[in-house]
């Protein structure tokens, strides 16, 4: 007896396992098996709502076409042999004209018109009096400023709920792309150009954003957070952005500030209200309240902060911050100081 399995049988056996896996993958994709990641199908603002609406129109058209094709296939398999003798010559031609040319034409024209409508809606930005947030992409973090405010933060921007906010985009180096899946489609940041988009959130909350254009080793760790909050909280954020950082309150914090200002930190980083005025890395005036360290690389807690200061290359290889020669007894002071900056 031949114990080898012939290729056809083997393929058939593999396909039996493959079919349920494919169906499962399809179901997971459609139901958004995202584990809490932001989804364009869970829009929270007018811009993303347009994209989600268009997505569902395309989805249901595809479903209708799929069902129709499957029904025709079954019909052909079951009835063709019995009926083809009675089909007259004119019928197949008429069917091909309608299903192969007429129906696709209607679908394409409809989708094109809907696309134009949504494109026009996305171009309808905020009025001249709307707040303007200025965002600059760097390898691999986001510099955030507000028009008319002398101060900066990083990887986090605030917007008032229910209002359109203008976002002015620049890049300091290569091509990046500003994308907040639940609020607005992508806008590329192009060297030498100033691009504009806008954000609008219908409900308060934190919305994760992501660089959506490959920009080098740490492209994946170029995330940011959009905080949508009531207008008075947004105004308070603008005020904080333009104010000096919280002065140190305890002895460790004071020693930490001294180490920061006199050490290598101040060469690259700024803290408002101190002599530290570096412009190469992110402004750290509110680093203690930020959602993460390294633009989404690790959570912002004392342990990760200490690990980052000692050797940022372990945490986010390739980023531009070199390992820091900080004494073991100075490190807790530095952490205490940076954690107090809120
Ligand atoms: Cu910046 Cu990808």
XYZ file of C-alpha atoms and ligand atoms in Angstrom:
344
model
C 0.000 0.000 0.000
C 1.262 3.468 -0.874
C 1.539 5.455 2.379
C 2.352 8.770 0.692
C -0.491 11.237 0.325
C -0.950 12.609 -3.160
C -0.724 16.440 -3.477
C -4.429 16.901 -4.339
C -5.601 15.066 -1.217
C -3.113 17.007 0.887
C -4.304 20.335 -0.543
C -7.930 19.378 0.016
C -7.141 18.509 3.644
C -5.298 21.810 4.167
C -8.173 23.757 2.645
C -10.590 22.128 5.095
C -8.615 23.764 7.935
C -8.025 26.964 6.026
C -11.703 27.696 5.347
C -12.832 28.137 9.000
C -9.665 30.155 9.740
C -10.425 32.488 6.831
C -14.037 32.935 7.972
C -12.852 33.657 11.537
C -10.300 36.203 10.290
C -13.048 37.871 8.245
C -15.419 38.029 11.213
C -12.700 39.447 13.479
C -11.834 42.077 10.885
C -15.451 43.141 10.442
C -16.232 43.205 14.181
C -13.094 45.275 14.795
C -11.037 42.837 16.898
C -8.893 45.734 17.976
C -8.352 45.278 21.706
C -9.120 48.926 22.407
C -7.105 50.476 19.554
C -8.754 53.425 17.878
C -10.984 52.434 14.985
C -12.148 54.512 12.045
C -15.443 52.619 12.423
C -15.953 54.169 15.864
C -15.971 57.840 14.834
C -16.273 60.543 17.475
C -16.198 63.580 15.229
C -17.606 65.052 12.031
C -14.505 64.300 9.918
C -14.131 60.634 10.808
C -17.938 60.268 10.631
C -17.772 61.042 6.893
C -15.162 58.345 6.312
C -17.058 55.769 8.386
C -20.287 56.549 6.494
C -18.566 56.020 3.150
C -16.956 52.809 4.432
C -20.351 51.346 5.367
C -21.866 52.294 1.985
C -18.997 50.438 0.249
C -19.341 47.513 2.660
C -23.066 47.018 1.989
C -22.625 47.406 -1.791
C -19.882 44.736 -1.650
C -22.140 42.481 0.412
C -25.005 42.878 -2.061
C -22.703 42.060 -5.008
C -21.243 39.066 -3.137
C -24.664 37.657 -2.290
C -25.868 38.181 -5.858
C -22.821 36.447 -7.358
C -23.159 33.506 -4.942
C -26.880 33.186 -5.754
C -26.121 33.162 -9.500
C -23.403 30.566 -8.949
C -25.785 28.276 -7.076
C -28.454 28.866 -9.705
C -26.007 27.963 -12.472
C -24.853 24.799 -10.697
C -28.337 23.565 -9.899
C -30.489 24.640 -12.833
C -28.244 25.305 -15.798
C -28.197 21.780 -17.211
C -31.952 21.444 -17.056
C -32.812 24.850 -18.461
C -30.119 25.799 -20.939
C -32.015 24.077 -23.717
C -34.860 26.573 -23.245
C -32.763 29.754 -22.918
C -33.094 31.850 -26.011
C -30.139 33.660 -27.574
C -31.210 37.220 -26.619
C -31.462 36.595 -22.836
C -27.778 36.078 -21.905
C -26.759 39.189 -23.848
C -29.327 41.362 -22.092
C -28.244 39.964 -18.708
C -24.553 40.629 -19.394
C -25.322 44.207 -20.486
C -27.337 44.994 -17.352
C -25.288 43.124 -14.745
C -21.876 43.655 -16.330
C -22.147 47.271 -17.452
C -25.352 48.962 -16.234
C -25.193 47.986 -12.548
C -21.423 48.720 -12.114
C -21.923 52.098 -13.812
C -24.684 53.037 -11.369
C -22.578 51.863 -8.393
C -19.429 53.703 -9.519
C -21.258 56.959 -10.258
C -23.081 56.809 -6.902
C -19.897 56.109 -4.907
C -18.021 58.822 -6.820
C -20.772 61.349 -6.044
C -20.794 60.368 -2.354
C -16.993 60.668 -2.299
C -17.147 64.177 -3.771
C -19.809 65.159 -1.231
C -17.615 63.930 1.674
C -14.493 65.540 0.214
C -16.303 68.883 0.128
C -17.457 68.373 3.737
C -13.891 67.574 4.884
C -12.656 70.740 3.171
C -15.154 72.831 5.158
C -12.728 73.803 7.929
C -13.164 76.019 10.987
C -13.857 79.743 10.786
C -11.154 82.425 11.152
C -11.759 82.814 14.922
C -11.301 79.122 15.728
C -8.344 78.124 17.929
C -5.209 77.078 16.029
C -2.874 74.366 17.293
C 0.534 74.149 15.621
C 2.021 70.687 15.342
C 5.534 69.924 14.103
C 6.589 66.366 13.330
C 10.071 65.302 14.430
C 11.802 61.932 14.251
C 10.015 60.555 16.379
C 7.779 62.836 18.396
C 5.287 65.660 17.951
C 5.974 69.236 19.024
C 2.747 70.989 20.007
C 2.184 74.746 20.290
C -0.896 76.961 20.249
C -1.136 80.092 18.137
C -0.623 83.185 20.285
C 0.786 81.205 23.235
C 4.497 81.244 24.088
C 5.103 77.668 25.189
C 5.296 74.134 23.912
C 4.471 70.591 24.889
C 4.883 67.240 23.179
C 2.799 64.315 21.964
C -0.420 65.664 23.470
C -2.828 68.337 22.310
C -6.110 69.536 23.703
C -9.262 70.641 21.876
C -12.601 72.000 23.104
C -15.514 69.561 22.633
C -17.990 70.429 19.890
C -15.759 73.029 18.194
C -13.713 72.772 15.039
C -10.055 73.418 15.793
C -7.521 74.303 13.106
C -4.379 72.143 13.108
C -1.387 73.661 11.316
C 1.174 71.018 10.368
C 4.891 71.231 9.641
C 7.734 68.744 9.646
C 11.226 69.391 10.992
C 12.774 66.597 8.955
C 11.108 63.902 6.843
C 7.581 63.076 5.714
C 5.192 62.237 8.569
C 1.421 61.900 8.599
C -0.983 63.223 11.233
C -3.808 60.784 11.854
C -6.473 60.566 14.566
C -8.578 57.600 13.363
C -11.650 58.463 15.463
C -11.632 62.148 14.551
C -10.150 62.869 11.134
C -8.472 61.217 8.132
C -4.719 61.532 7.575
C -2.877 64.695 6.557
C 0.732 64.375 5.398
C 3.419 66.691 6.769
C 5.615 67.696 3.852
C 9.061 69.296 4.165
C 9.005 73.024 3.338
C 5.210 73.181 3.364
C 2.603 74.251 5.887
C -0.421 71.956 5.738
C -3.729 72.435 7.500
C -6.412 70.111 8.766
C -8.961 70.391 11.560
C -10.229 68.329 14.466
C -13.716 68.132 15.864
C -14.879 65.851 18.680
C -18.542 65.345 19.521
C -17.815 63.924 22.965
C -15.152 64.475 25.590
C -12.426 61.884 25.828
C -8.897 60.879 24.899
C -8.289 59.998 21.265
C -5.111 58.321 20.184
C -3.296 59.625 17.138
C -0.520 58.022 15.170
C 2.050 58.914 12.545
C 0.690 57.198 9.454
C 3.622 57.527 7.069
C 6.733 55.409 7.480
C 9.423 57.792 8.716
C 12.217 55.574 10.008
C 13.101 53.107 12.757
C 10.725 54.444 15.390
C 7.773 55.303 13.148
C 5.570 52.994 15.241
C 6.505 54.914 18.414
C 5.329 58.226 17.049
C 1.949 58.319 18.706
C 0.104 61.195 20.341
C -3.011 61.915 22.327
C -5.846 64.313 21.560
C -7.707 65.332 24.708
C -11.205 66.648 23.948
C -12.553 68.553 26.943
C -15.055 71.302 27.880
C -14.112 74.802 26.726
C -13.080 76.039 30.192
C -10.638 73.109 30.601
C -9.236 73.838 27.145
C -8.742 77.503 28.108
C -6.983 76.366 31.298
C -4.694 74.156 29.181
C -3.798 77.148 26.984
C -3.006 79.169 30.114
C -0.781 76.365 31.490
C 0.942 76.101 28.121
C 1.946 79.765 28.327
C 2.957 79.753 32.017
C 6.231 78.906 33.758
C 6.515 75.303 34.964
C 5.590 74.406 38.564
C 8.568 75.358 40.769
C 10.086 72.537 42.875
C 8.426 72.085 46.297
C 10.613 69.539 48.116
C 14.354 69.125 48.647
C 14.717 66.166 46.239
C 12.808 68.152 43.602
C 15.082 71.172 44.152
C 18.200 69.001 43.840
C 16.669 67.422 40.738
C 16.065 70.818 39.160
C 19.669 71.800 39.844
C 20.921 68.585 38.234
C 18.628 69.179 35.260
C 19.629 72.797 34.639
C 23.356 72.318 35.243
C 23.677 68.906 33.599
C 23.395 67.783 30.018
C 19.534 67.750 30.053
C 19.240 71.500 29.524
C 21.314 71.281 26.355
C 18.399 69.657 24.520
C 15.298 70.264 26.662
C 13.478 73.344 27.881
C 11.542 73.857 31.103
C 9.689 77.161 31.106
C 10.726 79.541 33.878
C 14.211 77.994 34.277
C 17.525 78.439 32.510
C 16.940 75.181 30.653
C 16.176 76.338 27.135
C 17.235 73.500 24.794
C 15.310 73.227 21.554
C 16.449 69.871 20.179
C 14.230 67.585 22.250
C 10.689 67.996 23.591
C 9.858 70.826 26.021
C 9.487 69.115 29.420
C 7.524 71.816 31.299
C 4.572 69.432 31.826
C 6.286 66.067 31.381
C 4.917 64.773 34.717
C 1.334 64.830 33.438
C 1.912 63.340 30.004
C 0.260 60.077 29.017
C 3.478 58.314 28.006
C 7.231 58.578 27.627
C 8.775 58.510 24.164
C 5.579 59.256 22.168
C 3.792 56.051 23.117
C 6.909 53.934 23.784
C 6.303 53.246 27.518
C 3.898 54.377 30.260
C 4.791 57.521 32.189
C 5.686 56.255 35.675
C 8.805 56.680 37.888
C 10.298 53.300 36.894
C 10.016 53.830 33.158
C 11.169 57.436 33.510
C 14.320 56.308 35.360
C 14.968 53.632 32.745
C 14.517 56.181 29.967
C 16.936 58.730 31.492
C 19.609 56.072 32.138
C 19.448 54.673 28.614
C 16.757 55.807 26.159
C 18.312 53.511 23.536
C 17.070 50.455 25.468
C 13.527 51.797 25.412
C 13.339 53.338 21.930
C 16.385 52.254 19.899
C 17.549 54.779 17.323
C 16.006 57.872 18.928
C 18.246 60.924 19.208
C 18.699 60.960 22.999
C 21.997 59.374 24.061
C 22.411 57.487 27.378
C 22.875 59.953 30.252
C 25.813 59.919 32.654
C 23.653 60.500 35.770
C 24.972 59.445 39.214
C 22.937 56.694 40.841
C 22.177 58.970 43.829
C 21.169 61.884 41.567
C 18.685 59.830 39.509
C 15.879 59.705 42.152
C 16.116 63.513 42.530
C 15.876 63.988 38.776
C 12.870 61.656 38.617
C 11.206 63.502 41.535
C 11.723 66.846 39.753
C 10.450 65.684 36.344
C 7.417 63.974 37.932
C 6.532 67.278 39.654
C 6.327 69.148 36.313
C 2.586 69.101 35.600
Cu 6.573 59.933 11.647
Cu 6.016 57.822 10.783
